[in-house]
Short mmCIF file of C-alpha atoms in Angstrom, two decimals:
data_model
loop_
_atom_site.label_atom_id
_atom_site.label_comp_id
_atom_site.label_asym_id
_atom_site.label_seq_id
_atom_site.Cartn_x
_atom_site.Cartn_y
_atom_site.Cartn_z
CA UNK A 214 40.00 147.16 128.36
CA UNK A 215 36.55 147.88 128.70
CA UNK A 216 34.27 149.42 125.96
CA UNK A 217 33.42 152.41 127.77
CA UNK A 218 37.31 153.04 127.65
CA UNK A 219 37.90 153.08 124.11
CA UNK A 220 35.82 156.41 123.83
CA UNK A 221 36.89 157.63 126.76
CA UNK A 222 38.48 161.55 126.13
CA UNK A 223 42.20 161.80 127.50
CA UNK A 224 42.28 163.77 129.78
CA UNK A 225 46.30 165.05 128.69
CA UNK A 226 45.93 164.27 124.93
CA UNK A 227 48.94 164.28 122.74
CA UNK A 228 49.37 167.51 120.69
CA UNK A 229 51.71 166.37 117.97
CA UNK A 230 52.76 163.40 115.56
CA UNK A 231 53.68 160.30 117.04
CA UNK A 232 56.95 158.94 117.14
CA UNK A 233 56.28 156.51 114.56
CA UNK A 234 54.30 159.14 112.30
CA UNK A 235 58.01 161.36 112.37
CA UNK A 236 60.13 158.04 111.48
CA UNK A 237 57.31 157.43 108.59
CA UNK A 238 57.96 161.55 107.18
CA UNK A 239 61.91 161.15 107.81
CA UNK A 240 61.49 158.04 105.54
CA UNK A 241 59.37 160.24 103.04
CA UNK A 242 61.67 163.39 103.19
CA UNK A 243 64.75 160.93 102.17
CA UNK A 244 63.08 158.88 99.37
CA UNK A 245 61.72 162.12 98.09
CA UNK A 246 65.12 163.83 98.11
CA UNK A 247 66.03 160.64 96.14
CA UNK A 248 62.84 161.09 93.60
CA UNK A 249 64.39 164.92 92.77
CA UNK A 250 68.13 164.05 92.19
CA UNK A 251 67.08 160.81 89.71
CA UNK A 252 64.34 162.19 87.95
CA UNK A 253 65.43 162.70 84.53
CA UNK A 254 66.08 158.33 85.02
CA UNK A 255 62.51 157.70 86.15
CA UNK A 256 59.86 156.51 83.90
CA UNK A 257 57.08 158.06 85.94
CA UNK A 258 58.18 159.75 88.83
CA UNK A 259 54.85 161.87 89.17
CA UNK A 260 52.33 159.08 90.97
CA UNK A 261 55.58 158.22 92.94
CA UNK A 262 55.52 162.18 94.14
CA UNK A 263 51.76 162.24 94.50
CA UNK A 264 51.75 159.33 96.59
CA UNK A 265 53.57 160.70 99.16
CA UNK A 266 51.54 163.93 98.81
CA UNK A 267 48.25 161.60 100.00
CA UNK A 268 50.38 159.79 102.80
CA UNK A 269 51.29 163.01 104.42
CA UNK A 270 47.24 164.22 103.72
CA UNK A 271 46.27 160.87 105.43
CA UNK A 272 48.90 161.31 108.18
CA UNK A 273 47.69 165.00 108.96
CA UNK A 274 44.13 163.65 108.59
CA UNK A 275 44.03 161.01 111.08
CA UNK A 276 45.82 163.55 113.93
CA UNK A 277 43.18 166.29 113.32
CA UNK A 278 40.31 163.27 114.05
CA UNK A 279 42.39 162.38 117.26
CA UNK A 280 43.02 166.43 117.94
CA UNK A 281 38.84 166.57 117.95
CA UNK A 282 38.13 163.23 119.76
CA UNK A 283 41.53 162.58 121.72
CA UNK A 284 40.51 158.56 122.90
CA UNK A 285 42.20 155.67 122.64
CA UNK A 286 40.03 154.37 119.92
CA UNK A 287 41.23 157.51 117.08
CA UNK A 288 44.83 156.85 118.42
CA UNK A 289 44.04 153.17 117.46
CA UNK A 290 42.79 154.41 113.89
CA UNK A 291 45.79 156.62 113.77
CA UNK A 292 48.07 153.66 113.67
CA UNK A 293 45.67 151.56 111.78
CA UNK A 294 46.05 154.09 109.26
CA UNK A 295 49.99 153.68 108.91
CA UNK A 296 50.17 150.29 109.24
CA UNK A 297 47.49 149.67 106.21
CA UNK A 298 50.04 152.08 104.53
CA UNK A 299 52.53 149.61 104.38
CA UNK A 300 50.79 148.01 101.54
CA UNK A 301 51.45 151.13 99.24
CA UNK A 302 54.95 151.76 100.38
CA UNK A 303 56.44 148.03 99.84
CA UNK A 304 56.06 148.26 96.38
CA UNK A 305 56.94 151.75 96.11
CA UNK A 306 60.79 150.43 97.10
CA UNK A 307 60.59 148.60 93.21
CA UNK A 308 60.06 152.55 91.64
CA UNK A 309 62.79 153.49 93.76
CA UNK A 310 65.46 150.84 92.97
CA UNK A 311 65.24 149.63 89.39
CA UNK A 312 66.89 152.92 89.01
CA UNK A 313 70.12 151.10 90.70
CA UNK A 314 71.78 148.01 89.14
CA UNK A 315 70.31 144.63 90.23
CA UNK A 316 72.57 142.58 92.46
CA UNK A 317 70.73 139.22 92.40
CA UNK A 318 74.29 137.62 90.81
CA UNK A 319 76.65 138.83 93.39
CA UNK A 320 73.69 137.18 95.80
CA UNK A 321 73.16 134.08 94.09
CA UNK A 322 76.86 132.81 93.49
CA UNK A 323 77.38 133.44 97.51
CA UNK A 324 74.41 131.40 98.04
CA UNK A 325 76.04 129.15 95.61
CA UNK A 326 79.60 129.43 97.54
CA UNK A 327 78.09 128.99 100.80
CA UNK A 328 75.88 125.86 100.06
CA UNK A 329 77.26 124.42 96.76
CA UNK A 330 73.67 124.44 95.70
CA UNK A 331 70.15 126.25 95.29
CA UNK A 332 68.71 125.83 98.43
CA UNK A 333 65.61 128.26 96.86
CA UNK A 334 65.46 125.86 93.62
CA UNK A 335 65.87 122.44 95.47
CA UNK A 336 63.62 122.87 98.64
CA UNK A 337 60.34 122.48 96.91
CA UNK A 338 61.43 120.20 94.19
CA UNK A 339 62.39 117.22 97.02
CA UNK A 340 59.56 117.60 99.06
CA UNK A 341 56.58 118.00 96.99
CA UNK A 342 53.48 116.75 99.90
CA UNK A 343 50.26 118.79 99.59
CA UNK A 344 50.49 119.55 103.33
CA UNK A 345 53.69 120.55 103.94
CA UNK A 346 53.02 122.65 100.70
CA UNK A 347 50.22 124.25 102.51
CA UNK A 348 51.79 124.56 105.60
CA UNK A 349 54.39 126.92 104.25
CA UNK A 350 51.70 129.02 102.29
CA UNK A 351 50.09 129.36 105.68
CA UNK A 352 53.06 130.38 107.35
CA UNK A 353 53.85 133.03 104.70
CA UNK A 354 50.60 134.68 104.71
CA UNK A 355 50.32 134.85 108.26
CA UNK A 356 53.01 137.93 108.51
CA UNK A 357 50.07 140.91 108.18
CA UNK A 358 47.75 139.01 110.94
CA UNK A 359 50.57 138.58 113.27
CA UNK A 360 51.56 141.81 113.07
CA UNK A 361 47.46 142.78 114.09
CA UNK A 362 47.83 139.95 116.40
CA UNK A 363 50.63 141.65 118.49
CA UNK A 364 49.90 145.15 117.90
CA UNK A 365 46.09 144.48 119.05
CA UNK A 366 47.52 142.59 122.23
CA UNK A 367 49.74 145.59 123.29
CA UNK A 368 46.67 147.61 123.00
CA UNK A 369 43.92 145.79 124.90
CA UNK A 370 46.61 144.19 127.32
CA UNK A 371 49.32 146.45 127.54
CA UNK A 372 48.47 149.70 126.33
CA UNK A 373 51.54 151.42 128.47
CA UNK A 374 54.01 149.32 126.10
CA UNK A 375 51.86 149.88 123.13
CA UNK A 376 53.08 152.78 121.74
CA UNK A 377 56.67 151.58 122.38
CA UNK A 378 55.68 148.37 120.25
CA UNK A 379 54.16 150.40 117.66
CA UNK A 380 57.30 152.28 117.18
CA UNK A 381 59.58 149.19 116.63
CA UNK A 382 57.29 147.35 113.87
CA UNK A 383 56.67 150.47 112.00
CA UNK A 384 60.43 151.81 112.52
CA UNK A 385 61.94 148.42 111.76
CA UNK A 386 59.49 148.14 108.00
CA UNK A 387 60.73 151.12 107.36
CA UNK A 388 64.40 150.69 108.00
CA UNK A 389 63.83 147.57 106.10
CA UNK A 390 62.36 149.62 102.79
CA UNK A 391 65.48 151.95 102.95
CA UNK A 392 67.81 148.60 102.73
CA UNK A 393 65.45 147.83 99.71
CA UNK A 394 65.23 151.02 98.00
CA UNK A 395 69.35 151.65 98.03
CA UNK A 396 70.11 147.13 97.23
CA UNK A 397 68.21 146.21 94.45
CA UNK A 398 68.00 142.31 94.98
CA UNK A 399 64.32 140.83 93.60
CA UNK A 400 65.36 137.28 94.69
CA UNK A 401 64.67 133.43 93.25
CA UNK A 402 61.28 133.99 91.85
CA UNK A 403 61.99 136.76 89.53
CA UNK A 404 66.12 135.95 88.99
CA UNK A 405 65.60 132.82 88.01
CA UNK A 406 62.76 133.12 85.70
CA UNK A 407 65.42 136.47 84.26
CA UNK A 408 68.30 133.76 83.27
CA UNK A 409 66.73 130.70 83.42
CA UNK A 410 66.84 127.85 85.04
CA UNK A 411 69.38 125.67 82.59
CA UNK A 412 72.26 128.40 83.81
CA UNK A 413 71.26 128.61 87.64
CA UNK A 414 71.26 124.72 88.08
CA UNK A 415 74.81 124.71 86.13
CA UNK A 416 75.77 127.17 88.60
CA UNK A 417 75.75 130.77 86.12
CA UNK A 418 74.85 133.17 87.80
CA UNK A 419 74.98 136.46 84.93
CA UNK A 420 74.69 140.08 86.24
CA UNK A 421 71.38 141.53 84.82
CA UNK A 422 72.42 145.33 85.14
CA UNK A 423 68.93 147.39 84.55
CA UNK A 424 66.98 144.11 83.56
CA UNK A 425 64.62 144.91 85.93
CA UNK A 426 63.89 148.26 85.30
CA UNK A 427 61.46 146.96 82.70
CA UNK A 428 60.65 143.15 83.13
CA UNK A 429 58.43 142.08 86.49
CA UNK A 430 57.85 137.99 85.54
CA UNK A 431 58.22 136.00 87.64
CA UNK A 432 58.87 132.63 87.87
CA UNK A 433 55.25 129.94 88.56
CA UNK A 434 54.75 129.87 92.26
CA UNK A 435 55.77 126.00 93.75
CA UNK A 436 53.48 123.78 95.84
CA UNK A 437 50.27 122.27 95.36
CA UNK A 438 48.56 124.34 92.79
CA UNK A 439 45.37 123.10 94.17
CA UNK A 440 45.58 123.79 98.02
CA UNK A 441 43.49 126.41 99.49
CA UNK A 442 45.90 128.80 101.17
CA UNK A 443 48.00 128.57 98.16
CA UNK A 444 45.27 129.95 95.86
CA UNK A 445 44.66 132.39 98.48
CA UNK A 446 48.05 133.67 98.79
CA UNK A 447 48.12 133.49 94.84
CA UNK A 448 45.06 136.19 94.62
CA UNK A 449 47.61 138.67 96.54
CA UNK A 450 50.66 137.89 95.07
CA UNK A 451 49.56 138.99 91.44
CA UNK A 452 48.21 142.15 92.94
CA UNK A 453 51.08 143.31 95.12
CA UNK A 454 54.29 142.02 94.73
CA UNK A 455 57.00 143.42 92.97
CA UNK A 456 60.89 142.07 91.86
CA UNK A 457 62.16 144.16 94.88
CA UNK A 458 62.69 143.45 98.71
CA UNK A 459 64.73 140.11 98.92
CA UNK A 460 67.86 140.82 100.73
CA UNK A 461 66.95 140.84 104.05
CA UNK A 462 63.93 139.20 104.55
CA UNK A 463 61.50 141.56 105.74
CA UNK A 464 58.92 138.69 106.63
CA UNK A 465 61.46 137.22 108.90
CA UNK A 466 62.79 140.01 110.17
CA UNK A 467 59.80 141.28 111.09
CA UNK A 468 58.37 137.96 112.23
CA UNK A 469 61.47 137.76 114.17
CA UNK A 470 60.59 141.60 116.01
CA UNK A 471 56.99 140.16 116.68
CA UNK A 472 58.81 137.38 118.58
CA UNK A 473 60.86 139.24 120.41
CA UNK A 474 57.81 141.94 121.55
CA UNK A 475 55.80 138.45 122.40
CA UNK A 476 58.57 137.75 124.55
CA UNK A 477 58.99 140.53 125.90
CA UNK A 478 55.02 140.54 126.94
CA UNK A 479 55.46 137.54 128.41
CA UNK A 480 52.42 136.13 127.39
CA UNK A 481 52.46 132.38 126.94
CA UNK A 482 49.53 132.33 124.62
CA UNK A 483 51.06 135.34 122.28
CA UNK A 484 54.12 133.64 122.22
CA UNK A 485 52.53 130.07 121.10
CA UNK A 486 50.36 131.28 118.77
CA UNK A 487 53.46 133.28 117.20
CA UNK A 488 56.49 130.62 117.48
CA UNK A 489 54.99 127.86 114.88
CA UNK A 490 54.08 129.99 112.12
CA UNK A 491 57.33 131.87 112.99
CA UNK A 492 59.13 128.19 112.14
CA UNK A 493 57.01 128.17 109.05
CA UNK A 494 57.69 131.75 107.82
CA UNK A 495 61.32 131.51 107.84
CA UNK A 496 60.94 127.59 105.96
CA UNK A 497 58.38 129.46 103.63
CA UNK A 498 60.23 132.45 102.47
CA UNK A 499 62.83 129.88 100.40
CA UNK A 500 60.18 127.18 99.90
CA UNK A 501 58.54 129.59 97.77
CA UNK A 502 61.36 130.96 96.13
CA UNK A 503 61.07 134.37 97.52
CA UNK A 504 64.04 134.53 99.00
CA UNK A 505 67.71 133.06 99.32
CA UNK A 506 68.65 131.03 102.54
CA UNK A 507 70.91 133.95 103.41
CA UNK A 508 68.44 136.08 103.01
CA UNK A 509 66.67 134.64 105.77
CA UNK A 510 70.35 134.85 107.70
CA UNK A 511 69.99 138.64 106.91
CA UNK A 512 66.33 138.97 108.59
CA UNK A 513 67.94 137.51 111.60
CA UNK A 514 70.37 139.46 112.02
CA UNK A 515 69.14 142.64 111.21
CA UNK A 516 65.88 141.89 113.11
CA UNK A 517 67.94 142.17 116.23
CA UNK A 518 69.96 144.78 115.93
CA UNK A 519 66.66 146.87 115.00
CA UNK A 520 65.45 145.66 117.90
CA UNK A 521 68.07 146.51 120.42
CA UNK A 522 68.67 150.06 118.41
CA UNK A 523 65.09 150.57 118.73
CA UNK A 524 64.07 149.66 122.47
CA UNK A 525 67.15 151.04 123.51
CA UNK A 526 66.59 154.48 121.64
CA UNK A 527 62.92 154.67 122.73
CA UNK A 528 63.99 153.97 126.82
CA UNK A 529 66.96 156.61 126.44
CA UNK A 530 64.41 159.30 124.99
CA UNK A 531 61.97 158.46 127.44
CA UNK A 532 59.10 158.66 125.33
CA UNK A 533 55.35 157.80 125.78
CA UNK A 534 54.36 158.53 122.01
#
């Protein structure tokens, strides 16, 4: 795509919300629905409220730029917009769901059942190298460039698929976050540290009810402490993440979407670039005890099945936007 094309005005510009902008307000209608019939159990529903207030005046923002300069480069901002969103709604989902009780033991003992073990408390305990430590802090923190990696693809190389891909990774976070918000499960990290590790290597796994609610600790991050990407991943872990979000795994569900879209654009070098620090991701998510082993199941599984919904509900509609 050539420069002169990014600015270029459309000559049959798109009058109202995108596709994904509707699925991103449906999301906000239900969780705010939600917000009205629990709030006498909130601690501080109000910035919850007001956030959504400032999504929907960034949302109608970002239209009325493209509505005055209808190019490809304000669409681009448009979804840049949403997607740098996702930041502010992933921890929303912990507001939301310490409401609910935590589920972490029902979660646990079937990880227990299934594997007669830990898998999340074992894996970085056996194999303590300083590479392979920073391998799988690479291939965790590599989910938010991928996803620019394949959206930006779609859109220099494929713009007529890129609102279709656009539609998939936004409408498959969000599905995710409405899993999140409705099964309160914070994973390893934060159950662990909650009953300690003396009961979850005799295999007690107690329920924590509303434990949550009010305690975020979590337990010290494995690997080597010393390794670059593992500081760096450190820095955005303290400012961002929440005991919320484990069951599925959103990183390898999501991960798992970007595949298939890489596939799908059969381009070798998206698709190389994507499959090793795919491998990592889904090693990384336990290694680092943010997640259970089945919870890495779970972001295969439901990674396809958004898929398939997804492509197949966008080709049905027949939609461009």
């Amino acid at each position: 795509m050539a420069l002169k094309d990014l600015f270029a005005i459309e000559k049959k510009p798109h009058k109202g919300l995108l596709t994904m902008e509707w699925v991103i307000l449906g999301y906000l209608v239900i969780t705010l629905l939600l917000i009205f019939f629990t709030y006498t159990k909130m601690q501080d529903p109000a910035p919850l409220i007001w956030g959504r207030v400032r999504a929907v005046a960034i949302t109608a923002a970002m239209w009325a730029v493209y509505r005055l300069v209808p190019c490809k480069f304000t669409h681009l901002c448009r979804i840049c917009a949403q997607l740098l969103l996702l930041s502010w709604w992933y921890p929303d989902t912990y507001e939301l769901n310490k409401i609910f009780p935590n589920l972490d033991h029902l979660f646990a003992g079937f990880e227990q059942q299934l594997f007669g073990c830990q898998p999340a408390l074992l894996f970085a305990q056996k194999i303590t190298n300083p590479i392979f430590s920073e391998l799988m802090y690479l291939g965790y923190v590599s989910y938010y460039p991928l996803i620019g990696i394949v959206a930006l693809y779609y859109f220099f190389k494929n713009y007529a698929e890129f609102n279709r891909a656009i539609f998939v990774i936004i409408a498959s976070f969000f599905l995710y976050y409405l899993i999140f918000v409705f099964l309160p499960v914070t994973g390893p990290q934060y159950y662990y540290e909650a009953v300690g590790m003396d009961q979850i290597a005799n295999g007690v796994f107690p329920n924590l009810h509303d434990y949550f609610a009010t305690h975020q600790e979590g337990m010290p991050l494995t690997g080597y402490t010393d390794g670059f990407i593992y500081q760096s991943y450190v820095d955005g872990h303290e400012a961002g993440e929440r005991p919320t979000a484990a069951f599925p795994s959103s990183h390898v569900g999501i991960t798992t979407i970007l595949l298939f879209l890489a596939w799908r654009s059969k381009s070798k070098g998206l698709i190389l670039t994507i499959v090793p620090l795919y491998v990592l991701m889904c090693l990384a998510t336990v290694y680092i005890r943010a997640h259970y082993v089945i919870d890495v199941f779970g972001g295969w599984v439901s990674a396809t099945l958004f898929y398939v919904a997804l492509q197949t509900y966008w080709s049905k509609a027949k939609r461009t936007y």
